[in-house]
Amino acid sequence: MRYSGFKVIKEALTGHKGWTPAWRDPEPQAQYDYIIIGGGGHGLAAAYYLAKEFNQKRIAVLEKGWIGGGNVGRNTTIIRSNYLLDGNEPFYEFSLKLWEGLEQDLNYNAMVSQRGILNLIHSDAQRDAFIRRGNAMILNGADAEMLSTEQIKERYPFLNTLDARFPIKGGLAQHRGGTVRHDAVAWGYARGADTRGVDIIQNCEVTGFRIENGKCLGVETSRGFIGANKVGCAVAGSSGRLMAKADMRLPIESHVLQAFVSEGLKPVLPGVITFGAGHFYVSQSDKGGLVFGGDLDGYNSYAQRGNLPTVEDVCEGGMAIFPALGRARLLRMWGGIMDMSMDGSPIIDRTHIDGLYFNGGWCYGGFKATPASGFCFAHLLARDTPHPTATAYRFDRFEKGLMIDEKGMGNQPNLH
Amino acid sequence: MIIHHPLLGPRDAAEFTYMGDAKLIDRPDWQSETAAQEFYEYGYLRDNPAGWHKELWFHEAGDRSWLVVTRNTLTHEISNVELARDVARARGRSK
């Protein structure tokens, strides 16, 4: 069924009896060409692009819970491509371009809103660094503009430009950045993949891999063995747990990141703002809640909840630039589990096991990468070569000293 | 989280800096034939278990001692806290 304004009006006039489920609920078959483990944004996008762009058939997505119930529904919904390094920026710009055409491509309203993102700067050194980053973005075909304090005041009059401990000295804006309705991304990709014949199998937990003579033949699941020529893992957050079943140790630690939503307010914040002297980012959802977050809690965790010291730290960051935030009450807060890699950048690569492919290590930048991650993973699965924008996301980069360390933090996953 | 410091008693985890898996105490032998591979694995690969995990916490805003904390990564429950010095010496380090 194709969605359109006409269809909405027609259904409104006929009692909404014509809507059908957006995807099927099929039984798993015995054998597939491709199995994608993980029915989150990345896994569903990979299945969608495998079917649509690479014309592959017999694809299944296995999800242990329900689709979109993991990190794709737990993030702060920001999209942007404001990276510095060569290994990253072309990939994230590719992703942003896919976001721009996503809703037409999927025929699904994902509420892609290019409301702009502004990274505030607070010192001369930071201005230099951000000018450099802006230039790197422009060189890679992205947009970037340095804004003065005056320009920022005009757009965001509520920011503390009077007596802040870290005065706002300007900002780097990417006007094409913004936010997306995150659940709709999972649903849209699921519907698009299902329409093209992909089996989306929910409540199907992978309990092991069947590996013989160095080749992966399929997966053991809570619903029995399912064979596949190629198995792709896209379970960021739980990558350590899943890949341990294939006896793999990863350059990844799992960490908890908290996010927050205030009570609904009238429109106050037109874009996305990040604080440069601490770690704080905020946007306003279409329902009116201020959606914000900050640092990781900083210790290994698979619990989807964090602790209070980080709540205090994040709120202090918010109050430092946005004092009016203190008048809003916090409505909800939650935690999500991040694959924190050793250099803060992701991995899309083959493993040493034939037929087993890996997509993970997204740190806390996975949401914005969803379309490109899916596309590049599909490219790797279908053609066994990396997509041109994802050639740097290899497993062996740590061994070879080819890290993509945006923040220059070294192998301290909790600092990326 | 409250960490029961062996010398100082119960302390807020916010006083500490988390320094990763306690296996980092076992630094590879730099003179080994396979030292490059061992240091790569030591520096970059982690077990990352869901469940009990021995990890290093540095009491940065306290007495600056290093602790080995046994903590459950699924529940954040802490079952044991030792001085990293004692753990390292028991393993034959720093003699």
Short mmCIF file of C-alpha atoms in Angstrom, two decimals:
data_model
loop_
_atom_site.label_atom_id
_atom_site.label_comp_id
_atom_site.label_asym_id
_atom_site.label_seq_id
_atom_site.Cartn_x
_atom_site.Cartn_y
_atom_site.Cartn_z
CA MET A 1 0.00 0.00 0.00
CA ARG A 2 1.31 3.39 -0.98
CA TYR A 3 0.82 6.18 1.59
CA SER A 4 -0.28 9.61 0.39
CA GLY A 5 -2.31 12.61 1.47
CA PHE A 6 -5.13 11.39 -0.76
CA LYS A 7 -5.06 8.00 1.00
CA VAL A 8 -5.29 9.67 4.44
CA ILE A 9 -8.34 11.69 3.36
CA LYS A 10 -9.99 8.66 1.78
CA GLU A 11 -9.46 6.56 4.91
CA ALA A 12 -10.70 9.41 7.13
CA LEU A 13 -13.95 9.45 5.16
CA THR A 14 -14.39 5.66 5.20
CA GLY A 15 -13.73 4.90 8.87
CA HIS A 16 -10.06 3.94 8.58
CA LYS A 17 -10.95 0.40 7.57
CA GLY A 18 -8.50 0.18 4.69
CA TRP A 19 -5.20 0.30 6.56
CA THR A 20 -3.18 -2.91 6.56
CA PRO A 21 -0.16 -3.91 8.69
CA ALA A 22 3.01 -2.17 7.52
CA TRP A 23 4.96 -5.44 7.49
CA ARG A 24 4.24 -9.18 7.67
CA ASP A 25 5.02 -11.48 10.59
CA PRO A 26 6.50 -14.49 8.72
CA GLU A 27 7.75 -17.80 10.07
CA PRO A 28 11.49 -18.26 9.55
CA GLN A 29 12.49 -20.39 6.55
CA ALA A 30 15.19 -23.06 6.83
CA GLN A 31 17.71 -21.29 4.62
CA TYR A 32 18.36 -17.73 3.45
CA ASP A 33 20.97 -16.06 1.28
CA TYR A 34 21.43 -13.35 3.89
CA ILE A 35 20.64 -13.13 7.57
CA ILE A 36 20.97 -9.79 9.31
CA ILE A 37 21.06 -10.10 13.09
CA GLY A 38 19.49 -7.08 14.75
CA GLY A 39 16.22 -5.41 13.78
CA GLY A 40 17.30 -1.92 14.68
CA GLY A 41 17.85 0.98 12.32
CA HIS A 42 21.13 -0.30 10.90
CA GLY A 43 19.98 -3.89 10.42
CA LEU A 44 16.68 -2.94 8.79
CA ALA A 45 18.40 -0.36 6.58
CA ALA A 46 20.97 -2.98 5.51
CA ALA A 47 18.19 -5.41 4.58
CA TYR A 48 16.30 -2.68 2.73
CA TYR A 49 19.30 -1.59 0.64
CA LEU A 50 20.35 -5.21 0.00
CA ALA A 51 16.96 -5.81 -1.58
CA LYS A 52 16.50 -2.45 -3.28
CA GLU A 53 19.96 -1.26 -4.35
CA PHE A 54 21.76 -4.58 -4.73
CA ASN A 55 18.81 -6.67 -6.00
CA GLN A 56 19.43 -9.50 -3.56
CA LYS A 57 16.75 -12.03 -2.58
CA ARG A 58 16.04 -14.39 0.32
CA ILE A 59 16.94 -11.99 3.13
CA ALA A 60 15.91 -12.24 6.78
CA VAL A 61 16.27 -9.83 9.68
CA LEU A 62 16.34 -11.56 13.08
CA GLU A 63 15.37 -9.50 16.11
CA LYS A 64 15.34 -10.85 19.66
CA GLY A 65 12.64 -8.42 20.82
CA TRP A 66 10.57 -6.14 18.63
CA ILE A 67 11.97 -4.01 15.83
CA GLY A 68 12.99 -0.52 16.80
CA GLY A 69 12.98 -1.42 20.51
CA GLY A 70 16.70 -0.92 20.99
CA ASN A 71 18.98 2.03 20.41
CA VAL A 72 17.09 3.33 17.38
CA GLY A 73 14.29 4.19 19.81
CA ARG A 74 16.56 5.42 22.61
CA ASN A 75 18.72 8.13 21.05
CA THR A 76 18.43 11.93 20.85
CA THR A 77 17.49 11.82 17.13
CA ILE A 78 20.17 14.19 15.83
CA ILE A 79 21.52 14.01 12.29
CA ARG A 80 24.63 15.89 11.10
CA SER A 81 27.83 15.40 9.13
CA ASN A 82 30.23 17.72 10.97
CA TYR A 83 33.27 15.47 11.24
CA LEU A 84 36.91 16.33 10.63
CA LEU A 85 38.79 13.23 9.53
CA ASP A 86 38.96 11.76 6.03
CA GLY A 87 37.87 8.32 7.17
CA ASN A 88 34.64 9.75 8.65
CA GLU A 89 33.44 12.89 6.87
CA PRO A 90 32.63 11.40 3.42
CA PHE A 91 30.71 8.59 5.12
CA TYR A 92 28.62 10.89 7.31
CA GLU A 93 27.99 13.27 4.41
CA PHE A 94 26.78 10.29 2.36
CA SER A 95 24.48 9.49 5.27
CA LEU A 96 23.12 13.04 5.45
CA LYS A 97 22.40 12.96 1.69
CA LEU A 98 20.50 9.70 2.16
CA TRP A 99 18.51 11.30 5.02
CA GLU A 100 17.58 14.15 2.68
CA GLY A 101 15.92 11.76 0.23
CA LEU A 102 14.80 9.16 2.74
CA GLU A 103 11.11 9.92 3.05
CA GLN A 104 10.49 9.97 -0.71
CA ASP A 105 12.57 6.83 -1.09
CA LEU A 106 10.67 4.98 1.64
CA ASN A 107 7.26 6.60 1.05
CA TYR A 108 7.18 7.06 4.80
CA ASN A 109 7.01 10.16 6.96
CA ALA A 110 10.13 10.01 9.13
CA MET A 111 9.79 13.71 10.06
CA VAL A 112 13.26 14.55 8.75
CA SER A 113 13.70 18.15 9.88
CA GLN A 114 16.80 20.01 8.73
CA ARG A 115 16.54 22.62 11.44
CA GLY A 116 20.31 23.07 11.70
CA ILE A 117 22.91 22.21 14.30
CA LEU A 118 25.11 24.74 16.06
CA ASN A 119 28.33 23.81 17.89
CA LEU A 120 29.15 26.63 20.28
CA ILE A 121 32.76 27.74 20.78
CA HIS A 122 34.16 29.30 23.93
CA SER A 123 37.83 30.01 23.30
CA ASP A 124 40.20 31.16 20.54
CA ALA A 125 41.77 27.72 20.27
CA GLN A 126 38.36 26.18 19.86
CA ARG A 127 37.50 28.70 17.14
CA ASP A 128 40.64 27.68 15.23
CA ALA A 129 39.76 24.00 15.60
CA PHE A 130 36.20 24.55 14.44
CA ILE A 131 37.25 26.65 11.44
CA ARG A 132 39.49 23.76 10.47
CA ARG A 133 36.65 21.32 10.92
CA GLY A 134 34.30 23.54 8.91
CA ASN A 135 36.84 23.63 6.08
CA ALA A 136 37.18 19.84 6.17
CA MET A 137 33.39 19.57 5.92
CA ILE A 138 33.22 21.95 2.94
CA LEU A 139 36.05 20.06 1.20
CA ASN A 140 33.94 16.92 1.49
CA GLY A 141 30.85 18.54 0.02
CA ALA A 142 29.05 19.29 3.30
CA ASP A 143 27.90 22.73 4.40
CA ALA A 144 29.42 24.70 7.24
CA GLU A 145 29.26 28.29 8.41
CA MET A 146 31.00 30.09 11.25
CA LEU A 147 28.58 32.30 13.17
CA SER A 148 29.49 35.30 15.33
CA THR A 149 28.15 35.81 18.84
CA GLU A 150 25.81 38.49 17.43
CA GLN A 151 24.36 36.11 14.87
CA ILE A 152 23.87 33.47 17.56
CA LYS A 153 22.15 35.96 19.90
CA GLU A 154 19.72 36.84 17.16
CA ARG A 155 18.71 33.21 16.60
CA TYR A 156 18.98 32.00 20.20
CA PRO A 157 18.32 35.00 22.48
CA PHE A 158 17.97 32.80 25.57
CA LEU A 159 21.56 31.57 25.53
CA ASN A 160 23.69 32.98 28.32
CA THR A 161 25.92 35.50 26.58
CA LEU A 162 26.09 37.83 29.60
CA ASP A 163 27.93 36.27 32.53
CA ALA A 164 28.70 32.68 31.55
CA ARG A 165 31.72 30.96 33.06
CA PHE A 166 32.54 29.88 29.48
CA PRO A 167 31.45 32.84 27.33
CA ILE A 168 29.98 32.04 23.91
CA LYS A 169 32.48 33.29 21.33
CA GLY A 170 30.69 32.04 18.23
CA GLY A 171 29.73 28.76 16.71
CA LEU A 172 30.04 26.37 13.82
CA ALA A 173 26.69 25.85 12.14
CA GLN A 174 25.65 23.08 9.80
CA HIS A 175 22.29 24.18 8.47
CA ARG A 176 21.53 20.82 6.83
CA GLY A 177 21.81 19.02 10.17
CA GLY A 178 18.72 18.48 12.29
CA THR A 179 16.51 15.82 13.79
CA VAL A 180 14.45 12.83 12.62
CA ARG A 181 11.60 10.94 14.27
CA HIS A 182 13.69 7.93 15.29
CA ASP A 183 11.05 5.17 15.58
CA ALA A 184 9.72 6.11 12.16
CA VAL A 185 13.14 5.37 10.71
CA ALA A 186 12.94 1.77 11.93
CA TRP A 187 9.31 1.43 10.83
CA GLY A 188 9.93 3.01 7.43
CA TYR A 189 12.89 0.77 6.66
CA ALA A 190 10.98 -2.28 7.95
CA ARG A 191 8.04 -1.52 5.70
CA GLY A 192 10.30 -0.86 2.72
CA ALA A 193 12.27 -4.06 3.27
CA ASP A 194 9.16 -6.16 3.84
CA THR A 195 7.59 -4.85 0.63
CA ARG A 196 10.67 -6.11 -1.21
CA GLY A 197 10.35 -9.60 0.26
CA VAL A 198 12.60 -9.38 3.32
CA ASP A 199 11.40 -11.58 6.20
CA ILE A 200 11.44 -9.59 9.43
CA ILE A 201 11.38 -12.17 12.21
CA GLN A 202 10.77 -10.73 15.65
CA ASN A 203 11.08 -12.52 18.99
CA CYS A 204 13.88 -14.60 17.50
CA GLU A 205 17.05 -14.42 19.58
CA VAL A 206 20.33 -15.65 18.12
CA THR A 207 21.89 -18.01 20.65
CA GLY A 208 24.93 -19.08 18.64
CA PHE A 209 26.62 -19.39 15.28
CA ARG A 210 27.12 -22.66 13.41
CA ILE A 211 30.71 -22.43 12.26
CA GLU A 212 32.43 -25.35 10.51
CA ASN A 213 35.92 -25.30 9.00
CA GLY A 214 36.14 -21.54 9.35
CA LYS A 215 32.86 -20.91 7.56
CA CYS A 216 29.63 -19.63 9.09
CA LEU A 217 26.74 -21.83 7.94
CA GLY A 218 23.96 -20.09 9.83
CA VAL A 219 22.70 -19.22 13.26
CA GLU A 220 21.15 -21.10 16.17
CA THR A 221 18.14 -19.19 17.43
CA SER A 222 15.39 -19.43 20.00
CA ARG A 223 13.24 -20.60 17.05
CA GLY A 224 15.68 -23.24 15.80
CA PHE A 225 18.58 -23.32 13.36
CA ILE A 226 18.40 -20.98 10.37
CA GLY A 227 20.94 -21.46 7.58
CA ALA A 228 22.44 -18.64 5.55
CA ASN A 229 25.16 -18.06 2.99
CA LYS A 230 26.11 -14.81 4.66
CA VAL A 231 25.38 -13.58 8.18
CA GLY A 232 25.67 -9.90 9.06
CA CYS A 233 25.68 -8.74 12.68
CA ALA A 234 24.26 -5.27 13.36
CA VAL A 235 23.55 -5.25 17.09
CA ALA A 236 25.56 -2.25 18.30
CA GLY A 237 25.36 -2.08 22.09
CA SER A 238 25.33 -5.87 22.36
CA SER A 239 28.16 -6.58 19.90
CA GLY A 240 30.42 -7.90 22.65
CA ARG A 241 27.80 -10.38 23.81
CA LEU A 242 26.90 -11.56 20.30
CA MET A 243 30.39 -11.89 18.87
CA ALA A 244 31.57 -13.76 21.96
CA LYS A 245 29.37 -16.58 20.63
CA ALA A 246 31.75 -16.72 17.65
CA ASP A 247 34.75 -16.60 20.04
CA MET A 248 35.64 -13.10 18.93
CA ARG A 249 37.06 -10.39 21.17
CA LEU A 250 36.33 -6.91 19.84
CA PRO A 251 38.04 -3.52 20.13
CA ILE A 252 34.86 -2.41 21.90
CA GLU A 253 33.55 -1.78 25.43
CA SER A 254 29.83 -1.43 26.14
CA HIS A 255 28.91 1.75 27.99
CA VAL A 256 25.69 3.36 29.14
CA LEU A 257 24.65 6.78 27.80
CA GLN A 258 21.74 8.63 29.37
CA ALA A 259 19.25 10.89 27.63
CA PHE A 260 16.56 13.20 28.96
CA VAL A 261 13.29 14.83 27.95
CA SER A 262 11.70 17.80 29.70
CA GLU A 263 7.99 18.47 29.94
CA GLY A 264 6.43 19.84 26.75
CA LEU A 265 7.05 23.53 26.14
CA LYS A 266 5.94 25.98 23.48
CA PRO A 267 8.46 26.34 20.62
CA VAL A 268 11.60 27.84 22.13
CA LEU A 269 14.52 26.10 20.50
CA PRO A 270 14.51 26.16 16.70
CA GLY A 271 17.59 24.00 16.08
CA VAL A 272 20.10 21.71 17.76
CA ILE A 273 22.71 23.27 20.06
CA THR A 274 25.84 21.73 21.53
CA PHE A 275 27.92 23.18 24.37
CA GLY A 276 31.63 23.33 23.59
CA ALA A 277 33.11 23.74 27.06
CA GLY A 278 31.39 20.72 28.57
CA HIS A 279 29.37 18.00 26.97
CA PHE A 280 25.73 18.87 26.40
CA TYR A 281 23.44 18.82 23.38
CA VAL A 282 19.80 19.78 23.14
CA SER A 283 16.97 20.04 20.65
CA GLN A 284 13.20 20.42 20.96
CA SER A 285 10.93 17.66 19.78
CA ASP A 286 7.80 18.39 17.78
CA LYS A 287 5.79 17.51 20.91
CA GLY A 288 7.61 20.31 22.70
CA GLY A 289 9.92 18.40 25.03
CA LEU A 290 13.52 19.50 25.24
CA VAL A 291 15.55 16.40 24.32
CA PHE A 292 19.07 16.50 25.71
CA GLY A 293 22.08 14.48 26.74
CA GLY A 294 25.76 14.64 27.56
CA ASP A 295 28.58 12.35 28.58
CA LEU A 296 28.63 8.62 29.07
CA ASP A 297 28.46 7.39 32.64
CA GLY A 298 31.94 6.09 31.92
CA TYR A 299 32.01 2.47 33.10
CA ASN A 300 31.25 -0.81 31.30
CA SER A 301 27.53 -1.47 31.45
CA TYR A 302 24.81 -3.50 29.80
CA ALA A 303 22.15 -2.06 32.12
CA GLN A 304 19.92 0.35 30.22
CA ARG A 305 20.05 2.88 33.02
CA GLY A 306 22.70 5.14 34.47
CA ASN A 307 23.54 6.88 37.73
CA LEU A 308 22.82 10.28 39.25
CA PRO A 309 26.29 11.95 39.09
CA THR A 310 26.00 11.95 35.29
CA VAL A 311 22.49 13.41 35.49
CA GLU A 312 23.89 16.26 37.56
CA ASP A 313 26.80 16.76 35.16
CA VAL A 314 24.56 16.89 32.09
CA CYS A 315 22.13 19.31 33.73
CA GLU A 316 25.01 21.55 34.83
CA GLY A 317 26.17 21.67 31.22
CA GLY A 318 22.69 22.67 30.16
CA MET A 319 22.36 25.35 32.82
CA ALA A 320 25.75 26.80 31.85
CA ILE A 321 24.52 27.92 28.42
CA PHE A 322 20.75 27.81 28.75
CA PRO A 323 19.73 29.05 32.24
CA ALA A 324 16.00 28.97 31.41
CA LEU A 325 16.30 25.18 31.22
CA GLY A 326 16.22 25.17 35.03
CA ARG A 327 12.54 26.20 34.96
CA ALA A 328 11.51 23.15 32.96
CA ARG A 329 10.78 19.91 34.78
CA LEU A 330 12.39 16.69 33.68
CA LEU A 331 9.78 14.33 32.32
CA ARG A 332 11.75 11.21 31.45
CA MET A 333 15.30 9.92 31.42
CA TRP A 334 16.67 6.63 30.20
CA GLY A 335 19.87 4.86 29.27
CA GLY A 336 21.04 3.12 26.12
CA ILE A 337 24.01 0.84 25.63
CA MET A 338 26.76 1.99 23.29
CA ASP A 339 29.44 -0.01 21.52
CA MET A 340 32.34 2.27 22.47
CA SER A 341 35.22 1.47 20.13
CA MET A 342 38.88 2.08 20.85
CA ASP A 343 39.14 5.11 18.56
CA GLY A 344 35.58 6.39 18.67
CA SER A 345 34.83 5.29 15.10
CA PRO A 346 32.75 2.37 13.82
CA ILE A 347 33.56 -0.93 12.13
CA ILE A 348 31.89 -2.26 8.95
CA ASP A 349 33.98 -5.22 7.91
CA ARG A 350 34.29 -8.93 7.25
CA THR A 351 35.43 -11.06 10.17
CA HIS A 352 38.10 -13.75 10.01
CA ILE A 353 35.22 -16.27 9.74
CA ASP A 354 34.06 -16.83 6.16
CA GLY A 355 30.47 -15.68 5.66
CA LEU A 356 30.31 -13.70 8.92
CA TYR A 357 30.19 -9.90 8.66
CA PHE A 358 30.20 -7.25 11.34
CA ASN A 359 28.68 -3.80 11.70
CA GLY A 360 29.14 -2.09 15.08
CA GLY A 361 31.26 0.13 17.26
CA TRP A 362 29.01 3.12 16.60
CA CYS A 363 29.83 4.77 19.93
CA TYR A 364 27.08 7.30 20.47
CA GLY A 365 26.92 8.42 16.85
CA GLY A 366 24.96 5.54 15.43
CA PHE A 367 21.62 7.16 14.74
CA LYS A 368 22.81 9.76 12.25
CA ALA A 369 24.75 7.02 10.45
CA THR A 370 21.73 4.73 9.99
CA PRO A 371 21.15 5.15 6.21
CA ALA A 372 24.82 5.07 5.21
CA SER A 373 25.59 2.27 7.65
CA GLY A 374 22.82 0.17 6.13
CA PHE A 375 23.87 1.05 2.60
CA CYS A 376 27.57 0.34 3.18
CA PHE A 377 26.85 -2.89 5.06
CA ALA A 378 24.59 -4.02 2.21
CA HIS A 379 27.38 -3.16 -0.24
CA LEU A 380 29.87 -5.23 1.77
CA LEU A 381 27.47 -8.17 2.11
CA ALA A 382 26.48 -8.19 -1.56
CA ARG A 383 29.86 -7.51 -3.16
CA ASP A 384 32.42 -8.48 -0.51
CA THR A 385 34.17 -5.14 -0.98
CA PRO A 386 33.68 -2.06 1.19
CA HIS A 387 31.66 0.87 -0.07
CA PRO A 388 34.01 3.73 -1.13
CA THR A 389 32.92 5.88 1.85
CA ALA A 390 33.47 3.08 4.40
CA THR A 391 36.89 1.75 3.41
CA ALA A 392 38.51 2.97 6.64
CA TYR A 393 36.11 1.15 8.98
CA ARG A 394 38.21 -1.99 9.17
CA PHE A 395 38.91 -4.35 12.05
CA ASP A 396 42.66 -4.31 11.45
CA ARG A 397 43.07 -0.55 11.72
CA PHE A 398 44.01 -0.88 15.41
CA GLU A 399 46.70 -3.44 14.65
CA LYS A 400 48.07 -1.33 11.81
CA GLY A 401 47.95 2.01 13.60
CA LEU A 402 45.31 3.47 11.25
CA MET A 403 42.97 4.71 13.96
CA ILE A 404 40.25 7.26 13.12
CA ASP A 405 40.35 9.16 16.39
CA GLU A 406 38.31 12.36 15.97
CA LYS A 407 39.03 13.55 19.50
CA GLY A 408 42.60 12.25 19.80
CA MET A 409 41.80 10.39 23.01
CA GLY A 410 43.64 7.13 22.37
CA ASN A 411 42.37 3.70 23.38
CA GLN A 412 40.12 4.93 26.22
CA PRO A 413 36.62 4.03 25.00
CA ASN A 414 34.86 6.03 27.72
CA LEU A 415 36.52 9.27 26.57
CA HIS A 416 35.34 9.20 22.93
CA MET B 1 27.17 3.59 42.93
CA ILE B 2 29.01 3.30 46.23
CA ILE B 3 32.46 1.72 46.18
CA HIS B 4 33.61 0.25 49.49
CA HIS B 5 37.25 1.36 49.48
CA PRO B 6 39.40 -1.12 51.48
CA LEU B 7 41.15 1.75 53.31
CA LEU B 8 38.58 4.55 53.35
CA GLY B 9 35.22 2.79 53.56
CA PRO B 10 32.18 3.63 51.43
CA ARG B 11 32.91 6.30 48.78
CA ASP B 12 30.79 7.80 45.96
CA ALA B 13 31.83 6.35 42.59
CA ALA B 14 31.91 9.92 41.27
CA GLU B 15 35.21 10.39 43.16
CA PHE B 16 36.79 7.75 40.92
CA THR B 17 37.95 7.60 37.34
CA TYR B 18 37.15 4.38 35.52
CA MET B 19 40.21 2.84 33.87
CA GLY B 20 38.85 -0.31 32.23
CA ASP B 21 39.25 -4.07 32.50
CA ALA B 22 41.51 -5.19 35.37
CA LYS B 23 43.27 -7.53 32.93
CA LEU B 24 45.28 -4.43 32.02
CA ILE B 25 47.35 -5.26 35.12
CA ASP B 26 48.80 -8.17 33.15
CA ARG B 27 51.03 -6.24 30.77
CA PRO B 28 52.64 -8.52 28.14
CA ASP B 29 56.37 -9.25 28.13
CA TRP B 30 57.97 -6.68 25.83
CA GLN B 31 60.82 -9.08 25.07
CA SER B 32 58.53 -11.84 23.86
CA GLU B 33 58.86 -13.01 20.23
CA THR B 34 55.21 -12.14 19.68
CA ALA B 35 55.23 -8.90 21.66
CA ALA B 36 53.68 -6.80 18.85
CA GLN B 37 50.65 -9.07 18.59
CA GLU B 38 50.34 -9.35 22.38
CA PHE B 39 50.49 -5.59 22.88
CA TYR B 40 47.88 -5.07 20.17
CA GLU B 41 45.55 -7.48 21.97
CA TYR B 42 46.41 -5.93 25.33
CA GLY B 43 45.83 -2.39 24.11
CA TYR B 44 42.80 -2.84 21.90
CA LEU B 45 40.79 -6.04 22.47
CA ARG B 46 38.39 -6.49 25.40
CA ASP B 47 36.25 -9.34 26.77
CA ASN B 48 33.46 -6.84 27.50
CA PRO B 49 31.31 -9.35 29.43
CA ALA B 50 27.64 -8.97 30.32
CA GLY B 51 27.79 -9.95 33.98
CA TRP B 52 30.61 -9.97 36.49
CA HIS B 53 33.57 -7.84 35.47
CA LYS B 54 36.82 -7.08 37.29
CA GLU B 55 37.78 -3.50 36.56
CA LEU B 56 40.16 -0.75 37.56
CA TRP B 57 38.92 2.34 39.36
CA PHE B 58 41.36 5.16 40.17
CA HIS B 59 40.48 7.19 43.28
CA GLU B 60 41.38 10.45 41.59
CA ALA B 61 39.47 12.76 43.93
CA GLY B 62 40.51 10.75 46.99
CA ASP B 63 43.65 8.97 48.09
CA ARG B 64 44.74 8.30 44.48
CA SER B 65 44.89 4.57 44.99
CA TRP B 66 43.94 2.14 42.23
CA LEU B 67 41.26 -0.42 43.03
CA VAL B 68 40.15 -3.66 41.43
CA VAL B 69 36.36 -3.61 41.66
CA THR B 70 34.29 -6.71 40.85
CA ARG B 71 31.04 -5.31 39.49
CA ASN B 72 28.10 -6.74 37.56
CA THR B 73 27.66 -4.89 34.26
CA LEU B 74 24.01 -5.96 34.07
CA THR B 75 22.97 -4.63 37.50
CA HIS B 76 25.84 -2.33 38.62
CA GLU B 77 26.07 -4.42 41.81
CA ILE B 78 29.54 -4.48 43.38
CA SER B 79 30.61 -7.71 45.06
CA ASN B 80 34.27 -7.15 45.90
CA VAL B 81 36.82 -4.33 46.10
CA GLU B 82 40.58 -4.84 46.45
CA LEU B 83 43.60 -2.60 46.23
CA ALA B 84 45.06 -3.02 42.74
CA ARG B 85 48.49 -3.06 44.39
CA ASP B 86 47.61 -6.23 46.31
CA VAL B 87 46.17 -7.88 43.20
CA ALA B 88 49.25 -7.04 41.13
CA ARG B 89 51.64 -8.28 43.80
CA ALA B 90 49.69 -11.51 44.20
CA ARG B 91 50.22 -12.03 40.47
CA GLY B 92 53.97 -11.52 40.83
CA ARG B 93 54.11 -7.92 39.63
CA SER B 94 56.19 -5.06 41.15
CA LYS B 95 58.43 -7.20 43.32
#
